[in-house]
CSV table of C-alpha atoms in Angstrom, one decimal:
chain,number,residue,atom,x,y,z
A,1,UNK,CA,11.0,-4.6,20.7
A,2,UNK,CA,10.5,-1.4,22.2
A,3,UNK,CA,8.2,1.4,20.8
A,4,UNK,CA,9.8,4.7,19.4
A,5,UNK,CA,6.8,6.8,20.6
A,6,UNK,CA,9.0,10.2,19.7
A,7,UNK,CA,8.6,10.9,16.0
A,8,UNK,CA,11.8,11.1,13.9
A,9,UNK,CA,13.1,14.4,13.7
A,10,UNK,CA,13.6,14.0,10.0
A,11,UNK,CA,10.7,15.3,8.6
A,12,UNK,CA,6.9,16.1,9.5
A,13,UNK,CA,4.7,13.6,8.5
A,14,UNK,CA,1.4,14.3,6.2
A,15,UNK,CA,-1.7,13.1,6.6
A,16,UNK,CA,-1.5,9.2,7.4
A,17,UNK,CA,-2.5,6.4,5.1
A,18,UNK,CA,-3.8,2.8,6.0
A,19,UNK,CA,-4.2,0.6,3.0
A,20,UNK,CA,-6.4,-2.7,4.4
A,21,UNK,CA,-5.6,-5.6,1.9
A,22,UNK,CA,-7.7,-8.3,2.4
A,23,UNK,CA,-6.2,-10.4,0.0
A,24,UNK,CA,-8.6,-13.9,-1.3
A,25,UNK,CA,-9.7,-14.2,2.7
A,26,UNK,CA,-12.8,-12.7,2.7
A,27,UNK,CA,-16.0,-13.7,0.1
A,28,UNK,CA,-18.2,-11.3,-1.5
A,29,UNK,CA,-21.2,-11.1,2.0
A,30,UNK,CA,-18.1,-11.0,4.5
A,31,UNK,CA,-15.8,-8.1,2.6
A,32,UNK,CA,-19.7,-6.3,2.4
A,33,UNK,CA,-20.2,-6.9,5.9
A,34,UNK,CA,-16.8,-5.7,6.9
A,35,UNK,CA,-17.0,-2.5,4.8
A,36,UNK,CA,-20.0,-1.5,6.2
A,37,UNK,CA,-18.2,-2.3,9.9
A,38,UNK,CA,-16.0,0.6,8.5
A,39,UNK,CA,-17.9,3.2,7.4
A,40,UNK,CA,-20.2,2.9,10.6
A,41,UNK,CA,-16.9,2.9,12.7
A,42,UNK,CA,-16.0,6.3,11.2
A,43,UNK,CA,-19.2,7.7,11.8
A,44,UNK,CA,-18.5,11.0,13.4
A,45,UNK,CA,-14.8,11.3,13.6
A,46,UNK,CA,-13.6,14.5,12.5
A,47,UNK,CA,-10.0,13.4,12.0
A,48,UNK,CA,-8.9,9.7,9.9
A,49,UNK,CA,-6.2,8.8,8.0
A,50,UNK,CA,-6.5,7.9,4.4
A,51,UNK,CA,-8.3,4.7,4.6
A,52,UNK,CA,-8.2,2.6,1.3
A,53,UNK,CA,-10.3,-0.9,1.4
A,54,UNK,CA,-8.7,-3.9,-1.0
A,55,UNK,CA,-11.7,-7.3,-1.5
A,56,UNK,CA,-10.8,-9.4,-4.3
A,57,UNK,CA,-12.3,-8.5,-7.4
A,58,UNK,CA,-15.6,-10.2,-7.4
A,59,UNK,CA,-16.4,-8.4,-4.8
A,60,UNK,CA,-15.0,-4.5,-5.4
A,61,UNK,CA,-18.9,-3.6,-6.8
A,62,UNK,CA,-20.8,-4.6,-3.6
A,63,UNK,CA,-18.3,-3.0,-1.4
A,64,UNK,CA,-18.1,0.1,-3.5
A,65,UNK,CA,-22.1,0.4,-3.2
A,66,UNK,CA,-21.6,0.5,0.2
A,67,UNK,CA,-18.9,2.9,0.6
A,68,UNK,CA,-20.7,5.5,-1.2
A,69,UNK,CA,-19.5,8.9,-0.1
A,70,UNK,CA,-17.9,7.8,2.6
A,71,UNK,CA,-14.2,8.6,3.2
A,72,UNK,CA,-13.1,5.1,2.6
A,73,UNK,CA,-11.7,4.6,-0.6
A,74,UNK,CA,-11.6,1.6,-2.7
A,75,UNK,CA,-8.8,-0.4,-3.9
A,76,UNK,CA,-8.1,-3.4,-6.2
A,77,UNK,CA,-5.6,-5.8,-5.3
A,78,UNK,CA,-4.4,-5.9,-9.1
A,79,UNK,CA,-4.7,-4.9,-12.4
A,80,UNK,CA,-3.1,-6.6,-16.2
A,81,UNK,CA,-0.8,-4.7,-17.9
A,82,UNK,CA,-3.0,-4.4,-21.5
A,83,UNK,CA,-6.3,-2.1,-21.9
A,84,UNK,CA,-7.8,-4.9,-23.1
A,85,UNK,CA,-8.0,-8.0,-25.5
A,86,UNK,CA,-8.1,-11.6,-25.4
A,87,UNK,CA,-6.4,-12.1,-22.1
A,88,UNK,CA,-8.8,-14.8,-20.1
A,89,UNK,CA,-9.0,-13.9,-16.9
A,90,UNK,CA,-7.4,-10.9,-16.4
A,91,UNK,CA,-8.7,-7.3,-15.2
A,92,UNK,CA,-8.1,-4.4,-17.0
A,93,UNK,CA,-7.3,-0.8,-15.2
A,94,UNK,CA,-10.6,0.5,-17.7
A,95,UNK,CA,-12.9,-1.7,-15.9
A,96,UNK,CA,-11.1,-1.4,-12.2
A,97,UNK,CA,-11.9,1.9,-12.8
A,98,UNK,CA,-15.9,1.4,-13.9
A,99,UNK,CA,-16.7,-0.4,-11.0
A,100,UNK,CA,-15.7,2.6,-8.8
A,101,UNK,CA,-11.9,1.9,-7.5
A,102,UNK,CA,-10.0,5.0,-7.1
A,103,UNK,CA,-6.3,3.0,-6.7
A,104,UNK,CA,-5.1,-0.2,-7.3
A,105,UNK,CA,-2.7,-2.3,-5.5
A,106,UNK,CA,0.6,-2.9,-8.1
A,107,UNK,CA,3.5,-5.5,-7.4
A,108,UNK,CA,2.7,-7.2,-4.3
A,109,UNK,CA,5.2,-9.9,-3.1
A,110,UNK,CA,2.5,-12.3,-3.3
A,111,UNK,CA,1.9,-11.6,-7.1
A,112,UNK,CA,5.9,-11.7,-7.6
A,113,UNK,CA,6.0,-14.5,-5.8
A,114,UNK,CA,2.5,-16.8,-6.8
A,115,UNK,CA,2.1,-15.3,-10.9
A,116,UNK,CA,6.1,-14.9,-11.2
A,117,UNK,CA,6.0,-10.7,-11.9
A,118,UNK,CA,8.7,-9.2,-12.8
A,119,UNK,CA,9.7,-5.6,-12.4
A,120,UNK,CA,8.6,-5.4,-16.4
A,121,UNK,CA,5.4,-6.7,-15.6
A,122,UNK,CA,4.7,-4.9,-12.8
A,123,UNK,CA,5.9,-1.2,-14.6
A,124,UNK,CA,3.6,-2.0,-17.3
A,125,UNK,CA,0.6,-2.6,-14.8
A,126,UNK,CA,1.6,0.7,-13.1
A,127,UNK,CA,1.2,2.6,-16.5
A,128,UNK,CA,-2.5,1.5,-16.9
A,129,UNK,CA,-3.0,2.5,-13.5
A,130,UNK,CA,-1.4,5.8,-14.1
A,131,UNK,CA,-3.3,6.2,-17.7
A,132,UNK,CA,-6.6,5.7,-15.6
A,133,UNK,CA,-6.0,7.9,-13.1
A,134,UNK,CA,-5.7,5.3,-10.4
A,135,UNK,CA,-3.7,5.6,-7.8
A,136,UNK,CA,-1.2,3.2,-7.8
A,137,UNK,CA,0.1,1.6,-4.7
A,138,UNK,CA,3.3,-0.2,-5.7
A,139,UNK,CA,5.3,-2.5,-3.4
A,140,UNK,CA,8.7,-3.2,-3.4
A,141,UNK,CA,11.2,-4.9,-1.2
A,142,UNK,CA,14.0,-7.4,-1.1
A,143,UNK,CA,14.0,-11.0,-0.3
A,144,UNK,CA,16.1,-12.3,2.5
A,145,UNK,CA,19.3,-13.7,0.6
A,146,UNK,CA,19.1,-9.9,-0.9
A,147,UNK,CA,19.2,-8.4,3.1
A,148,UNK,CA,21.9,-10.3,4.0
A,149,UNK,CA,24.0,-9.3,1.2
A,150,UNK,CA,23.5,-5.8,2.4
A,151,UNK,CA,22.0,-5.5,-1.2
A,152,UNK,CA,18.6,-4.4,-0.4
A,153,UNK,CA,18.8,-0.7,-1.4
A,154,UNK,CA,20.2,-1.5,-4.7
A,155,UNK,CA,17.7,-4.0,-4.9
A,156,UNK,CA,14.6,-1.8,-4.7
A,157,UNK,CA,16.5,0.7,-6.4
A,158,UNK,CA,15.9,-1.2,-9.6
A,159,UNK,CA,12.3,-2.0,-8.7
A,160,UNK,CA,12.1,1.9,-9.1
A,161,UNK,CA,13.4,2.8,-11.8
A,162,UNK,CA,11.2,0.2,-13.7
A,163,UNK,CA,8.7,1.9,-12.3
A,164,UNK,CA,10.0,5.4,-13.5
A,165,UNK,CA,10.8,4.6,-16.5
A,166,UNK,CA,7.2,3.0,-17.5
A,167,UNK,CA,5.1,6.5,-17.5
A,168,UNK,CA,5.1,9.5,-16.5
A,169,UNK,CA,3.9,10.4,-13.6
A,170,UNK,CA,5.3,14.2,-12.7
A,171,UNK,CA,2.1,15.2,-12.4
A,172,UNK,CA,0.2,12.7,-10.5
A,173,UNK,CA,-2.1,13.7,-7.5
A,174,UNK,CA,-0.7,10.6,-5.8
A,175,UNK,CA,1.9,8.4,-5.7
A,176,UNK,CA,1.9,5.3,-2.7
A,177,UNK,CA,4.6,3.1,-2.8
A,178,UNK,CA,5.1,0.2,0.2
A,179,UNK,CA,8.1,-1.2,1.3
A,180,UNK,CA,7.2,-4.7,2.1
A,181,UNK,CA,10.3,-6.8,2.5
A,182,UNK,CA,9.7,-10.2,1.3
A,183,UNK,CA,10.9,-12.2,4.1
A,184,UNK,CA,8.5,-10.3,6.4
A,185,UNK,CA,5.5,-11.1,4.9
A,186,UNK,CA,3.5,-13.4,6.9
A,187,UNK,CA,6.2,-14.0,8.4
A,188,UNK,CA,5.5,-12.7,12.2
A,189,UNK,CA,8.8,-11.5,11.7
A,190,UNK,CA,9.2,-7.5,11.0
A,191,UNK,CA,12.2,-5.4,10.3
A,192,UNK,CA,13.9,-3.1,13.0
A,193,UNK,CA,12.4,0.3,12.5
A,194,UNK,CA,15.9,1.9,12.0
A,195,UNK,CA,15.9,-0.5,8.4
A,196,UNK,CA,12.7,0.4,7.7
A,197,UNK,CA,13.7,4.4,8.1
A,198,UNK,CA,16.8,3.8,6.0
A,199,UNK,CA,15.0,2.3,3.4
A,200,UNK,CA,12.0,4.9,3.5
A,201,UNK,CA,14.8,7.4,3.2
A,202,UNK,CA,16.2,6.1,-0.2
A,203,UNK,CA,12.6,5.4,-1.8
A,204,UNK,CA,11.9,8.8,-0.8
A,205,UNK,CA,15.2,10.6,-2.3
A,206,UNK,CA,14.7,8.3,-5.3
A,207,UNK,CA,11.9,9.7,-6.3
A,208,UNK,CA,13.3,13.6,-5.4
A,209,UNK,CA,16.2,12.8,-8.0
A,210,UNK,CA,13.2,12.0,-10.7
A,211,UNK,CA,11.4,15.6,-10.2
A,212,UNK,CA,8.8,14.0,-7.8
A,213,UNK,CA,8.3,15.0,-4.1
A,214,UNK,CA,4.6,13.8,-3.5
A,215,UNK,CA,5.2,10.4,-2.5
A,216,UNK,CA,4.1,8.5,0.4
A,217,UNK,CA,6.1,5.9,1.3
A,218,UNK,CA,4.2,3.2,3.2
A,219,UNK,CA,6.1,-0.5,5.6
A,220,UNK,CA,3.8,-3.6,5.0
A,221,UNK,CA,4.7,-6.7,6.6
A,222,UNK,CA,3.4,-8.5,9.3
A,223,UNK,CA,1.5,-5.1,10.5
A,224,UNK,CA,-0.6,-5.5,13.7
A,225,UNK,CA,-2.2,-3.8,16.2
A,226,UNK,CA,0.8,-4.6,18.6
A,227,UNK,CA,3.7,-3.3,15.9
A,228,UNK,CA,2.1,-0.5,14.0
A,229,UNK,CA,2.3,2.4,16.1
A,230,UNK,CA,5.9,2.1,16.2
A,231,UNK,CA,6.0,2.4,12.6
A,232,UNK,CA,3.5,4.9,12.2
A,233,UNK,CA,5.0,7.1,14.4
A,234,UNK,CA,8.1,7.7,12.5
A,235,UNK,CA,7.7,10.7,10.0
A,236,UNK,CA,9.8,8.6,7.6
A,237,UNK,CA,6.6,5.9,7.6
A,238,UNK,CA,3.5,7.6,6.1
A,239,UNK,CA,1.6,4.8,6.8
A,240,UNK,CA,0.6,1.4,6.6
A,241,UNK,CA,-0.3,-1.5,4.2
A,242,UNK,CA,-1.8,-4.6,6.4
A,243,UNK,CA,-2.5,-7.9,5.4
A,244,UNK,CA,-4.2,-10.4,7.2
A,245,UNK,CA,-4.8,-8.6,10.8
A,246,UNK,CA,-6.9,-6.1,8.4
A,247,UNK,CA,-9.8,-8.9,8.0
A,248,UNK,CA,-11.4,-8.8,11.1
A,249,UNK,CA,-13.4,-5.8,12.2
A,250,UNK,CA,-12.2,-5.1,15.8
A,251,UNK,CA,-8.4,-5.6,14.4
A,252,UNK,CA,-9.2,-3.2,11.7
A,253,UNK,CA,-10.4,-0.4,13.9
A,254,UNK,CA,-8.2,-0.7,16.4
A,255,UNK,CA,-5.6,-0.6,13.5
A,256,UNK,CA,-7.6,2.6,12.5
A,257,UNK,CA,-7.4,3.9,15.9
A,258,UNK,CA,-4.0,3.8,16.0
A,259,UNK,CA,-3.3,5.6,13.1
A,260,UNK,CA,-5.8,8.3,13.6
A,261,UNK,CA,-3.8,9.1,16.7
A,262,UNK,CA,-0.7,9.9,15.0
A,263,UNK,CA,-2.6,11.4,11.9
């Protein structure tokens, strides 16, 4: 695939956003180890994007200790939809938010697929996360039977509007929401970048119909250092969430890198 180096002429892009999720591959030493990579790696850089680190939840206090006041910011990878009770096992937004996350990953295709979320449950986590004040990174995106329908607007469509509907958010600082399109994830496989700018499009007016127009609208799936600047460089894509090529120090910078130049 070809690289569109020439940003779309659509609209200018803000400041870009790179949301490493490291999903359950890294332990609690490693995800310390790779944080601090970070925050030495951004030593004396005036310009970076947004850069938001994801380690499972055992480890989001170590990693939090060590990104200080740094300009990394820390993210969970989920949160339950209840303040709190007798739910064994689950993480409330309350104490996401004590051990020093400022956002929270809501509705990844994983969860969907693995746990079996539904929009319901995933509009109720993103009302904690709004009641919180965390910013709430919410993925959407269609599976393939959905694609090749020519369904997959409609499709996220309704993942939106149970998102809408589920608090209000008018006011909020920040709203991230990633397209991830199922069948892309882990895939190797990734979308043409004129789907991904349709799609980015219809999220973003979406949102304009409800009264909001600070989004950012994020493609994850199957993002590596070899595809990202071609999504990155459209000012319909304001940024990146990255999976697995986001657990390895070099990858990650270079991912970094990338991004900064665009930025």
């Amino acid at each position: 695939m070809m690289f569109a180096r020439l940003l779309s002429p659509y609209r200018c892009p803000p400041m870009k956003i790179l949301v490493a999720n490291w999903k359950m591959e890294l332990g609690v030493r490693e995800s310390v180890a790779l944080a601090r990579g970070v925050v030495r790696g951004l030593r004396g850089l005036k310009e970076v994007p947004h850069v938001y680190l994801a380690p499972s939840h055992p480890a989001l206090t170590d990693v939090a200790k060590v990104l200080g006041r740094s300009r990394v910011l820390l993210a969970a990878q989920d949160v339950f939809g209840e303040v709190q009770g007798a739910y064994t096992g689950f993480v409330s937004a309350k104490q996401i938010k004590e051990v020093g996350a400022g956002a929270v990953i809501i509705g990844h295709s994983e969860r969907r697929m693995f746990a079996g979320e539904t929009d319901a449950d995933v509009a109720r986590k993103f009302a904690q996360a709004v009641e919180h004040h965390l910013d709430p990174i919410v993925c959407v995106g269609e599976p393939a039977a959905v694609r090749e329908n020519g369904e997959a607007l409609a499709y996220v469509h309704d993942q939106l509007d149970a998102i809408l509907a589920s608090a209000d958010v008018s006011k909020r600082r920040r709203l991230i929401v990633a397209y991830e399109p199922i069948w892309a994830i882990g895939s190797g496989v990734t979308p043409t970048i004129h789907d991904v700018r349709e799609m980015h499009r219809a999220i973003r007016e979406r949102f304009e119909e409800a009264g909001m127009e600070r989004v950012s609208v994020l493609y994850g799936g199957s993002v590596n250092s070899e595809n990202v600047y071609e999504f990155v460089s459209d000012s319909e894509v304001d940024g990146v969430l990255v999976g697995g090529a986001s657990t390895r120090l070099n990858s990650l910078m270079e991912l970094i890198g990338v991004v900064s130049e665009v930025s």
